[in-house]
Amino acid sequence: MGLQHLSRQLMHRCDELGAISDEAGRLTRSFHSPAMRRANTLVGGWMCEAGLEVKEDAVFNLIGRWPCERLRAKTLLLGSHLDTVRDAGKYDGPFGVLVAVAAVSALRRERVRLPFHIEVVGFSDEEGLRYQTPYLGSRAMAGTLEKKDLLRIEEKGIQRAKRKPGELLAYAEVHIEQGPVLEAEDLALGVVSGIAGQSRIRVEYIGTAGHAGTVPMAMRQDALCAAAEFILAVESCGPTATVGQITAQPGASNVIPGRVVLSLDVRHLADAKRLRAVAALRASASAIATKRGVRTLWGVVQESASVACDPTLTRMLKSAVRPHQARVLMLPSGAGHDAVAMSAICPVAMLFVRCKGGVSHHPDESIKSADVAKAIAVLRDFILLLARRHA
Ligand code: HGY
Ligand code: MN
Ligand code: MN
């Protein structure tokens, strides 16, 4: 089965998988949901077809294994995540899992014998949609979950997914770029230099609910107006910062909002800059509260430091790209990926693939079949380069 065929097959598979959702009319798959179970069954069948031994680990990561003859060899982990954001596109995550299945399928057809085991993983929760716990699947595998994470999760025993130290040779992830750079540079592929650190924070304003018609404007403690002023401060804080979720209680049109909860997401490749911006925003939140006679609560939901991709693996990835693309571009990732969590226990590398308009976390996510064929070829070549190094 040539690359073009594997690429067309992958595009059809993304369509089929993209129709499996927890919500009617849009693509949403959250941790351990009925749709995620159906997705694991479908992708597990494709892993079987590729000749992999398929299982789920204790945190419902789907794993397809291709053991090598050296029993004590290390394992090269490939893949990405199968969960999605709400109203998602069909490539963020699943594309990387299916490129890994395709590359392994090509190598097995060529009867290649590797000096390491290969496992293709479909992580069960990267977006953190259900429990606001990004990288839940990969952090469980890395053994870096904290007590506060485990307390938020109904499912018990997920820490048994932790892998043994030194077991993994490396983790390599193919992912859509989710940004406009490769398209602007007219390149299909890019090699990731590093992944921006993230601070995810819960901000709450507590004012006084009241009658919309009778409380004079000067006497109000309007929690939503305080939040609105804070959101404009977020917009001008420097690093990429986003308020993506907001709720106002009691949520009636004729009642002054007494309580507002909003999400804050701050990112930067330089951790010091990100943390300075977070501290400045925390001070703004508090100053706004004082000025408006309301209270504010500030809670860090999750923080991850920026991660540099492994220089040796990245050099090999660039060598794998060269025969398929005249120019090799290195670029940082503003988006987070499971590679962030996996970097705690093994070296990581990432390959980006162009997506139309850089659109992602949206149903208009779109990629080209020709770019997919290149990505499969590059991942296959990368695995062979790594095999030569460890022969
Ligand atoms: O939020 C992110 O950067 C990723 O899509 N989870
Ligand atoms: Mn995403
Ligand atoms: Mn992703």
CSV table of C-alpha atoms and ligand atoms in Angstrom, one decimal:
chain,number,residue,atom,x,y,z
A,1,MET,CA,0.0,0.0,0.0
A,2,GLY,CA,1.8,3.2,-1.2
A,3,LEU,CA,1.9,6.5,0.6
A,4,GLN,CA,-0.8,8.0,-1.5
A,5,HIS,CA,-3.1,5.2,-0.5
A,6,LEU,CA,-2.2,5.4,3.1
A,7,SER,CA,-2.8,9.1,3.0
A,8,ARG,CA,-6.3,8.7,1.4
A,9,GLN,CA,-7.1,6.0,3.9
A,10,LEU,CA,-6.0,8.3,6.8
A,11,MET,CA,-8.3,11.1,5.5
A,12,HIS,CA,-11.3,8.8,5.3
A,13,ARG,CA,-10.5,7.5,8.8
A,14,CYS,CA,-10.4,11.1,10.2
A,15,ASP,CA,-13.8,11.6,8.6
A,16,GLU,CA,-15.2,8.4,10.2
A,17,LEU,CA,-13.7,9.2,13.6
A,18,GLY,CA,-14.8,12.8,13.4
A,19,ALA,CA,-18.4,11.6,13.3
A,20,ILE,CA,-18.1,10.0,16.7
A,21,SER,CA,-19.2,12.7,19.2
A,22,ASP,CA,-20.9,13.1,22.6
A,23,GLU,CA,-23.0,16.0,21.2
A,24,ALA,CA,-25.4,16.0,18.3
A,25,GLY,CA,-24.4,18.3,15.4
A,26,ARG,CA,-20.9,19.0,16.5
A,27,LEU,CA,-17.7,17.1,17.4
A,28,THR,CA,-17.0,16.9,21.2
A,29,ARG,CA,-15.3,13.9,22.9
A,30,SER,CA,-14.4,14.2,26.5
A,31,PHE,CA,-12.4,11.9,28.9
A,32,HIS,CA,-13.9,8.4,29.2
A,33,SER,CA,-17.2,9.5,27.6
A,34,PRO,CA,-19.4,7.1,25.6
A,35,ALA,CA,-18.0,8.7,22.4
A,36,MET,CA,-14.4,8.2,23.6
A,37,ARG,CA,-15.2,4.5,24.2
A,38,ARG,CA,-16.5,4.2,20.7
A,39,ALA,CA,-13.5,6.1,19.3
A,40,ASN,CA,-11.1,3.7,21.1
A,41,THR,CA,-13.0,0.7,19.7
A,42,LEU,CA,-12.7,2.1,16.1
A,43,VAL,CA,-9.1,3.2,16.3
A,44,GLY,CA,-8.2,0.0,18.2
A,45,GLY,CA,-9.6,-2.0,15.2
A,46,TRP,CA,-7.3,0.0,12.8
A,47,MET,CA,-4.3,-0.7,15.1
A,48,CYS,CA,-5.2,-4.4,14.9
A,49,GLU,CA,-5.4,-4.2,11.1
A,50,ALA,CA,-1.8,-2.7,11.2
A,51,GLY,CA,-0.7,-5.8,13.2
A,52,LEU,CA,-0.4,-4.1,16.6
A,53,GLU,CA,-1.3,-5.7,19.9
A,54,VAL,CA,-4.0,-3.4,21.3
A,55,LYS,CA,-4.9,-2.6,24.9
A,56,GLU,CA,-6.2,0.2,27.1
A,57,ASP,CA,-4.2,1.3,30.2
A,58,ALA,CA,-5.6,2.3,33.6
A,59,VAL,CA,-6.4,5.9,32.4
A,60,PHE,CA,-8.1,4.6,29.1
A,61,ASN,CA,-5.2,5.6,26.9
A,62,LEU,CA,-5.4,3.3,23.8
A,63,ILE,CA,-2.1,1.6,23.1
A,64,GLY,CA,-1.1,-0.4,20.0
A,65,ARG,CA,2.2,-2.3,20.5
A,66,TRP,CA,4.7,-3.7,18.0
A,67,PRO,CA,7.3,-5.7,20.1
A,68,CYS,CA,10.8,-6.2,18.7
A,69,GLU,CA,12.9,-9.4,19.2
A,70,ARG,CA,15.1,-7.8,21.9
A,71,LEU,CA,12.8,-8.4,25.0
A,72,ARG,CA,14.8,-5.9,27.1
A,73,ALA,CA,14.8,-3.2,24.4
A,74,LYS,CA,13.3,0.3,25.2
A,75,THR,CA,10.0,1.5,23.6
A,76,LEU,CA,9.6,4.3,21.1
A,77,LEU,CA,6.2,5.9,21.8
A,78,LEU,CA,4.4,7.6,18.9
A,79,GLY,CA,0.9,9.1,18.8
A,80,SER,CA,-1.2,12.0,20.1
A,81,HIS,CA,-4.7,12.4,21.7
A,82,LEU,CA,-8.2,11.1,20.7
A,83,ASP,CA,-10.2,13.5,22.9
A,84,THR,CA,-11.3,16.9,21.6
A,85,VAL,CA,-12.4,20.4,22.6
A,86,ARG,CA,-16.1,21.3,22.3
A,87,ASP,CA,-17.2,21.8,18.7
A,88,ALA,CA,-13.8,20.7,17.6
A,89,GLY,CA,-12.1,20.0,14.3
A,90,LYS,CA,-11.5,16.4,13.3
A,91,TYR,CA,-7.6,16.6,13.0
A,92,ASP,CA,-6.4,18.1,16.4
A,93,GLY,CA,-5.2,14.9,18.0
A,94,PRO,CA,-6.6,12.0,16.0
A,95,PHE,CA,-4.5,13.0,13.0
A,96,GLY,CA,-1.3,12.4,14.9
A,97,VAL,CA,-2.5,9.0,16.2
A,98,LEU,CA,-3.4,7.9,12.6
A,99,VAL,CA,-0.1,9.1,11.1
A,100,ALA,CA,1.7,6.9,13.6
A,101,VAL,CA,-0.5,3.9,12.7
A,102,ALA,CA,0.1,4.5,9.0
A,103,ALA,CA,3.9,4.8,9.4
A,104,VAL,CA,4.1,1.7,11.5
A,105,SER,CA,1.8,-0.1,9.0
A,106,ALA,CA,4.2,0.8,6.2
A,107,LEU,CA,7.3,-0.4,8.1
A,108,ARG,CA,5.6,-3.7,9.0
A,109,ARG,CA,4.6,-4.3,5.4
A,110,GLU,CA,8.3,-3.7,4.5
A,111,ARG,CA,9.2,-6.4,7.1
A,112,VAL,CA,11.5,-3.9,8.8
A,113,ARG,CA,13.0,-5.3,12.0
A,114,LEU,CA,13.6,-2.6,14.7
A,115,PRO,CA,16.0,-2.6,17.7
A,116,PHE,CA,13.2,-1.2,19.9
A,117,HIS,CA,9.6,-1.8,20.6
A,118,ILE,CA,7.1,0.6,19.2
A,119,GLU,CA,3.8,1.7,20.9
A,120,VAL,CA,1.3,3.9,19.2
A,121,VAL,CA,-0.8,5.8,21.8
A,122,GLY,CA,-4.2,7.5,21.6
A,123,PHE,CA,-4.2,9.6,24.8
A,124,SER,CA,-7.5,9.6,26.6
A,125,ASP,CA,-7.5,13.3,27.7
A,126,GLU,CA,-5.2,16.1,26.4
A,127,GLU,CA,-7.7,18.9,26.3
A,128,GLY,CA,-9.0,18.6,29.9
A,129,LEU,CA,-12.5,19.3,28.8
A,130,ARG,CA,-14.3,17.1,31.3
A,131,TYR,CA,-12.3,17.9,34.5
A,132,GLN,CA,-10.2,20.9,33.4
A,133,THR,CA,-7.2,18.7,33.8
A,134,PRO,CA,-5.0,19.1,30.6
A,135,TYR,CA,-2.8,16.2,29.7
A,136,LEU,CA,-4.6,13.8,32.1
A,137,GLY,CA,-3.8,10.7,30.0
A,138,SER,CA,-0.2,11.6,29.4
A,139,ARG,CA,0.4,12.8,32.9
A,140,ALA,CA,-1.0,9.6,34.3
A,141,MET,CA,1.4,7.7,32.0
A,142,ALA,CA,4.3,10.0,33.1
A,143,GLY,CA,3.4,9.5,36.7
A,144,THR,CA,3.1,13.3,37.3
A,145,LEU,CA,-0.5,13.6,38.4
A,146,GLU,CA,-1.0,15.5,41.6
A,147,LYS,CA,-3.4,14.7,44.5
A,148,LYS,CA,-5.6,17.6,43.5
A,149,ASP,CA,-6.0,16.1,40.0
A,150,LEU,CA,-6.9,12.7,41.4
A,151,LEU,CA,-9.5,14.4,43.7
A,152,ARG,CA,-11.3,16.0,40.7
A,153,ILE,CA,-11.6,12.7,38.9
A,154,GLU,CA,-14.4,10.2,39.5
A,155,GLU,CA,-12.5,7.3,37.9
A,156,LYS,CA,-10.2,5.6,40.4
A,157,GLY,CA,-6.9,3.8,40.0
A,158,ILE,CA,-5.7,5.8,37.0
A,159,GLN,CA,-2.3,6.3,38.5
A,160,ARG,CA,-1.6,2.6,37.6
A,161,ALA,CA,-1.0,3.9,34.1
A,162,LYS,CA,2.4,5.2,35.2
A,163,ARG,CA,5.2,3.7,33.1
A,164,LYS,CA,8.5,2.3,34.6
A,165,PRO,CA,11.4,4.8,34.6
A,166,GLY,CA,13.7,4.4,31.6
A,167,GLU,CA,11.2,2.2,29.8
A,168,LEU,CA,10.6,4.8,27.0
A,169,LEU,CA,13.3,5.6,24.4
A,170,ALA,CA,11.5,8.7,23.2
A,171,TYR,CA,8.1,10.2,22.4
A,172,ALA,CA,7.5,11.6,18.9
A,173,GLU,CA,4.2,13.4,18.0
A,174,VAL,CA,2.9,14.5,14.7
A,175,HIS,CA,0.3,17.3,15.0
A,176,ILE,CA,-1.4,19.9,12.9
A,177,GLU,CA,0.3,23.3,13.4
A,178,GLN,CA,-2.9,25.0,14.6
A,179,GLY,CA,-1.3,28.3,13.4
A,180,PRO,CA,-0.7,30.2,10.1
A,181,VAL,CA,3.1,30.0,9.8
A,182,LEU,CA,3.6,26.9,7.6
A,183,GLU,CA,0.8,28.1,5.2
A,184,ALA,CA,2.4,31.6,5.1
A,185,GLU,CA,5.8,30.0,4.3
A,186,ASP,CA,4.2,27.7,1.8
A,187,LEU,CA,5.6,24.6,3.6
A,188,ALA,CA,3.8,21.3,4.3
A,189,LEU,CA,5.9,20.4,7.4
A,190,GLY,CA,7.7,22.1,10.2
A,191,VAL,CA,9.9,20.8,13.1
A,192,VAL,CA,8.9,22.0,16.5
A,193,SER,CA,11.7,23.7,18.6
A,194,GLY,CA,9.8,24.0,21.8
A,195,ILE,CA,6.3,24.2,23.4
A,196,ALA,CA,5.1,27.3,25.3
A,197,GLY,CA,4.4,27.0,29.0
A,198,GLN,CA,0.8,27.5,30.2
A,199,SER,CA,-1.0,28.9,33.2
A,200,ARG,CA,-4.6,28.0,33.5
A,201,ILE,CA,-6.4,30.0,36.3
A,202,ARG,CA,-9.9,30.2,37.7
A,203,VAL,CA,-10.9,33.8,38.6
A,204,GLU,CA,-14.1,34.6,40.6
A,205,TYR,CA,-15.7,37.9,41.3
A,206,ILE,CA,-18.3,38.1,44.1
A,207,GLY,CA,-20.5,41.1,44.3
A,208,THR,CA,-24.1,41.7,45.2
A,209,ALA,CA,-27.0,40.5,43.2
A,210,GLY,CA,-29.9,42.9,43.0
A,211,HIS,CA,-33.0,44.2,41.1
A,212,ALA,CA,-31.9,45.5,37.6
A,213,GLY,CA,-34.6,48.2,37.8
A,214,THR,CA,-34.2,49.6,41.3
A,215,VAL,CA,-30.6,49.5,42.4
A,216,PRO,CA,-29.0,52.9,41.4
A,217,MET,CA,-25.9,52.4,39.2
A,218,ALA,CA,-23.6,54.1,41.8
A,219,MET,CA,-24.7,51.7,44.5
A,220,ARG,CA,-24.0,48.5,42.7
A,221,GLN,CA,-21.5,45.7,43.3
A,222,ASP,CA,-21.9,44.3,39.8
A,223,ALA,CA,-19.6,41.1,39.5
A,224,LEU,CA,-20.0,41.0,35.7
A,225,CYS,CA,-18.8,44.6,35.2
A,226,ALA,CA,-15.8,43.9,37.4
A,227,ALA,CA,-15.1,40.8,35.2
A,228,ALA,CA,-15.5,42.8,32.0
A,229,GLU,CA,-12.9,45.3,33.2
A,230,PHE,CA,-10.5,42.4,34.1
A,231,ILE,CA,-11.0,40.8,30.7
A,232,LEU,CA,-9.9,44.0,29.0
A,233,ALA,CA,-6.8,44.0,31.2
A,234,VAL,CA,-6.1,40.4,30.1
A,235,GLU,CA,-6.3,41.5,26.5
A,236,SER,CA,-3.5,44.0,27.0
A,237,CYS,CA,-1.2,42.0,29.3
A,238,GLY,CA,1.5,41.1,26.8
A,239,PRO,CA,1.8,37.3,26.3
A,240,THR,CA,-1.0,35.3,24.6
A,241,ALA,CA,-3.8,35.4,27.2
A,242,THR,CA,-7.4,34.3,26.8
A,243,VAL,CA,-10.6,34.3,28.8
A,244,GLY,CA,-12.5,31.4,27.1
A,245,GLN,CA,-15.2,30.5,29.7
A,246,ILE,CA,-17.4,32.8,31.8
A,247,THR,CA,-20.5,32.1,33.9
A,248,ALA,CA,-22.6,34.8,35.6
A,249,GLN,CA,-25.0,34.0,38.4
A,250,PRO,CA,-27.9,34.0,38.9
A,251,GLY,CA,-28.0,34.5,35.1
A,252,ALA,CA,-31.4,36.3,34.8
A,253,SER,CA,-31.8,39.3,32.5
A,254,ASN,CA,-33.4,41.4,35.2
A,255,VAL,CA,-30.9,40.6,38.0
A,256,ILE,CA,-27.5,42.3,38.6
A,257,PRO,CA,-24.9,39.5,38.5
A,258,GLY,CA,-23.7,38.7,42.0
A,259,ARG,CA,-21.1,36.1,41.1
A,260,VAL,CA,-19.0,35.5,38.0
A,261,VAL,CA,-16.4,32.8,37.3
A,262,LEU,CA,-14.1,33.0,34.4
A,263,SER,CA,-11.2,31.0,33.0
A,264,LEU,CA,-7.8,32.6,32.3
A,265,ASP,CA,-5.2,30.9,30.0
A,266,VAL,CA,-1.8,32.6,29.7
A,267,ARG,CA,1.1,31.3,27.6
A,268,HIS,CA,4.6,32.2,26.6
A,269,LEU,CA,7.8,30.3,25.5
A,270,ALA,CA,9.7,32.2,28.2
A,271,ASP,CA,8.4,31.0,31.6
A,272,ALA,CA,9.6,34.2,33.4
A,273,LYS,CA,7.6,36.4,31.1
A,274,ARG,CA,4.5,34.2,31.5
A,275,LEU,CA,4.8,34.2,35.3
A,276,ARG,CA,5.3,38.0,35.4
A,277,ALA,CA,2.2,38.5,33.3
A,278,VAL,CA,0.2,36.2,35.6
A,279,ALA,CA,1.4,38.1,38.7
A,280,ALA,CA,0.5,41.5,37.1
A,281,LEU,CA,-3.0,40.2,36.1
A,282,ARG,CA,-3.6,38.9,39.7
A,283,ALA,CA,-2.8,42.4,41.0
A,284,SER,CA,-5.1,43.9,38.4
A,285,ALA,CA,-7.9,41.5,39.4
A,286,SER,CA,-7.5,42.6,43.0
A,287,ALA,CA,-7.3,46.3,42.3
A,288,ILE,CA,-10.5,46.1,40.2
A,289,ALA,CA,-12.3,44.3,43.0
A,290,THR,CA,-11.2,47.0,45.6
A,291,LYS,CA,-12.3,49.8,43.3
A,292,ARG,CA,-15.7,48.3,42.7
A,293,GLY,CA,-16.4,47.0,46.2
A,294,VAL,CA,-16.5,43.4,45.2
A,295,ARG,CA,-14.4,40.4,46.3
A,296,THR,CA,-12.1,38.3,44.0
A,297,LEU,CA,-10.8,34.7,44.2
A,298,TRP,CA,-7.8,33.5,42.3
A,299,GLY,CA,-7.1,29.8,41.8
A,300,VAL,CA,-4.4,28.1,39.7
A,301,VAL,CA,-6.0,25.2,37.9
A,302,GLN,CA,-2.9,23.9,36.2
A,303,GLU,CA,0.6,25.2,35.2
A,304,SER,CA,3.1,23.7,32.9
A,305,ALA,CA,6.5,25.0,32.1
A,306,SER,CA,7.7,25.5,28.6
A,307,VAL,CA,9.4,22.4,27.1
A,308,ALA,CA,12.4,22.3,24.7
A,309,CYS,CA,12.2,19.4,22.2
A,310,ASP,CA,15.2,17.1,22.4
A,311,PRO,CA,18.1,18.4,20.2
A,312,THR,CA,19.2,15.0,19.0
A,313,LEU,CA,15.8,13.8,18.1
A,314,THR,CA,15.0,17.2,16.4
A,315,ARG,CA,18.2,16.9,14.3
A,316,MET,CA,17.1,13.5,13.2
A,317,LEU,CA,13.5,14.8,12.5
A,318,LYS,CA,15.0,17.6,10.3
A,319,SER,CA,17.1,15.0,8.4
A,320,ALA,CA,14.0,13.0,7.8
A,321,VAL,CA,12.1,16.0,6.5
A,322,ARG,CA,14.9,17.1,4.1
A,323,PRO,CA,14.3,14.6,1.3
A,324,HIS,CA,10.6,15.5,1.2
A,325,GLN,CA,10.8,19.3,1.5
A,326,ALA,CA,13.5,21.7,0.2
A,327,ARG,CA,13.4,24.0,3.2
A,328,VAL,CA,13.2,22.8,6.8
A,329,LEU,CA,11.6,25.3,9.2
A,330,MET,CA,11.9,25.1,13.0
A,331,LEU,CA,9.0,26.8,14.8
A,332,PRO,CA,7.7,27.0,18.4
A,333,SER,CA,4.3,25.7,19.5
A,334,GLY,CA,1.9,28.1,21.3
A,335,ALA,CA,-0.4,25.2,21.6
A,336,GLY,CA,0.2,22.6,24.4
A,337,HIS,CA,0.6,18.9,23.5
A,338,ASP,CA,1.0,15.6,25.2
A,339,ALA,CA,4.8,16.0,24.5
A,340,VAL,CA,4.8,18.5,27.4
A,341,ALA,CA,3.7,15.8,29.8
A,342,MET,CA,5.9,13.0,28.3
A,343,SER,CA,9.0,15.2,28.5
A,344,ALA,CA,9.0,14.4,32.2
A,345,ILE,CA,10.1,10.8,31.5
A,346,CYS,CA,11.7,10.8,28.1
A,347,PRO,CA,13.1,13.0,25.3
A,348,VAL,CA,10.4,14.4,22.9
A,349,ALA,CA,10.2,15.6,19.3
A,350,MET,CA,7.3,17.0,17.3
A,351,LEU,CA,6.5,17.4,13.6
A,352,PHE,CA,3.9,20.0,12.5
A,353,VAL,CA,1.7,19.7,9.5
A,354,ARG,CA,0.2,22.7,7.7
A,355,CYS,CA,-3.5,23.4,8.3
A,356,LYS,CA,-5.7,25.7,6.3
A,357,GLY,CA,-5.7,29.3,7.6
A,358,GLY,CA,-4.1,28.0,10.8
A,359,VAL,CA,-7.6,27.3,12.0
A,360,SER,CA,-8.0,24.8,14.9
A,361,HIS,CA,-10.3,24.1,17.8
A,362,HIS,CA,-13.0,24.7,15.2
A,363,PRO,CA,-15.0,22.5,12.8
A,364,ASP,CA,-13.3,24.3,9.8
A,365,GLU,CA,-10.0,22.6,10.6
A,366,SER,CA,-8.6,21.3,7.3
A,367,ILE,CA,-5.4,19.6,6.0
A,368,LYS,CA,-4.2,18.4,2.5
A,369,SER,CA,-3.9,14.7,1.6
A,370,ALA,CA,-0.5,15.5,-0.1
A,371,ASP,CA,0.8,16.9,3.2
A,372,VAL,CA,-0.4,13.9,5.0
A,373,ALA,CA,1.5,11.6,2.6
A,374,LYS,CA,4.7,13.6,3.4
A,375,ALA,CA,4.1,13.4,7.1
A,376,ILE,CA,3.7,9.6,7.0
A,377,ALA,CA,6.9,9.3,4.9
A,378,VAL,CA,8.8,11.6,7.3
A,379,LEU,CA,7.7,9.7,10.4
A,380,ARG,CA,8.6,6.4,8.7
A,381,ASP,CA,12.1,7.7,7.8
A,382,PHE,CA,12.5,9.2,11.3
A,383,ILE,CA,11.9,5.8,12.9
A,384,LEU,CA,14.5,4.2,10.5
A,385,LEU,CA,17.1,6.9,11.4
A,386,LEU,CA,16.4,6.2,15.1
A,387,ALA,CA,16.7,2.5,14.5
A,388,ARG,CA,20.1,2.9,12.8
A,389,ARG,CA,21.3,4.9,15.8
A,390,HIS,CA,20.2,2.1,18.2
A,391,ALA,CA,21.1,-0.9,16.0
B,1,HGY,O1,-4.8,24.2,24.7
B,1,HGY,C1,-4.0,23.7,24.0
B,1,HGY,O2,-3.0,24.3,23.7
B,1,HGY,C2,-4.1,22.3,23.5
B,1,HGY,O3,-4.9,22.3,22.4
B,1,HGY,N1,-4.6,21.4,24.5
B,2,MN,MN,-6.2,21.1,21.1
B,3,MN,MN,-3.9,18.7,20.2
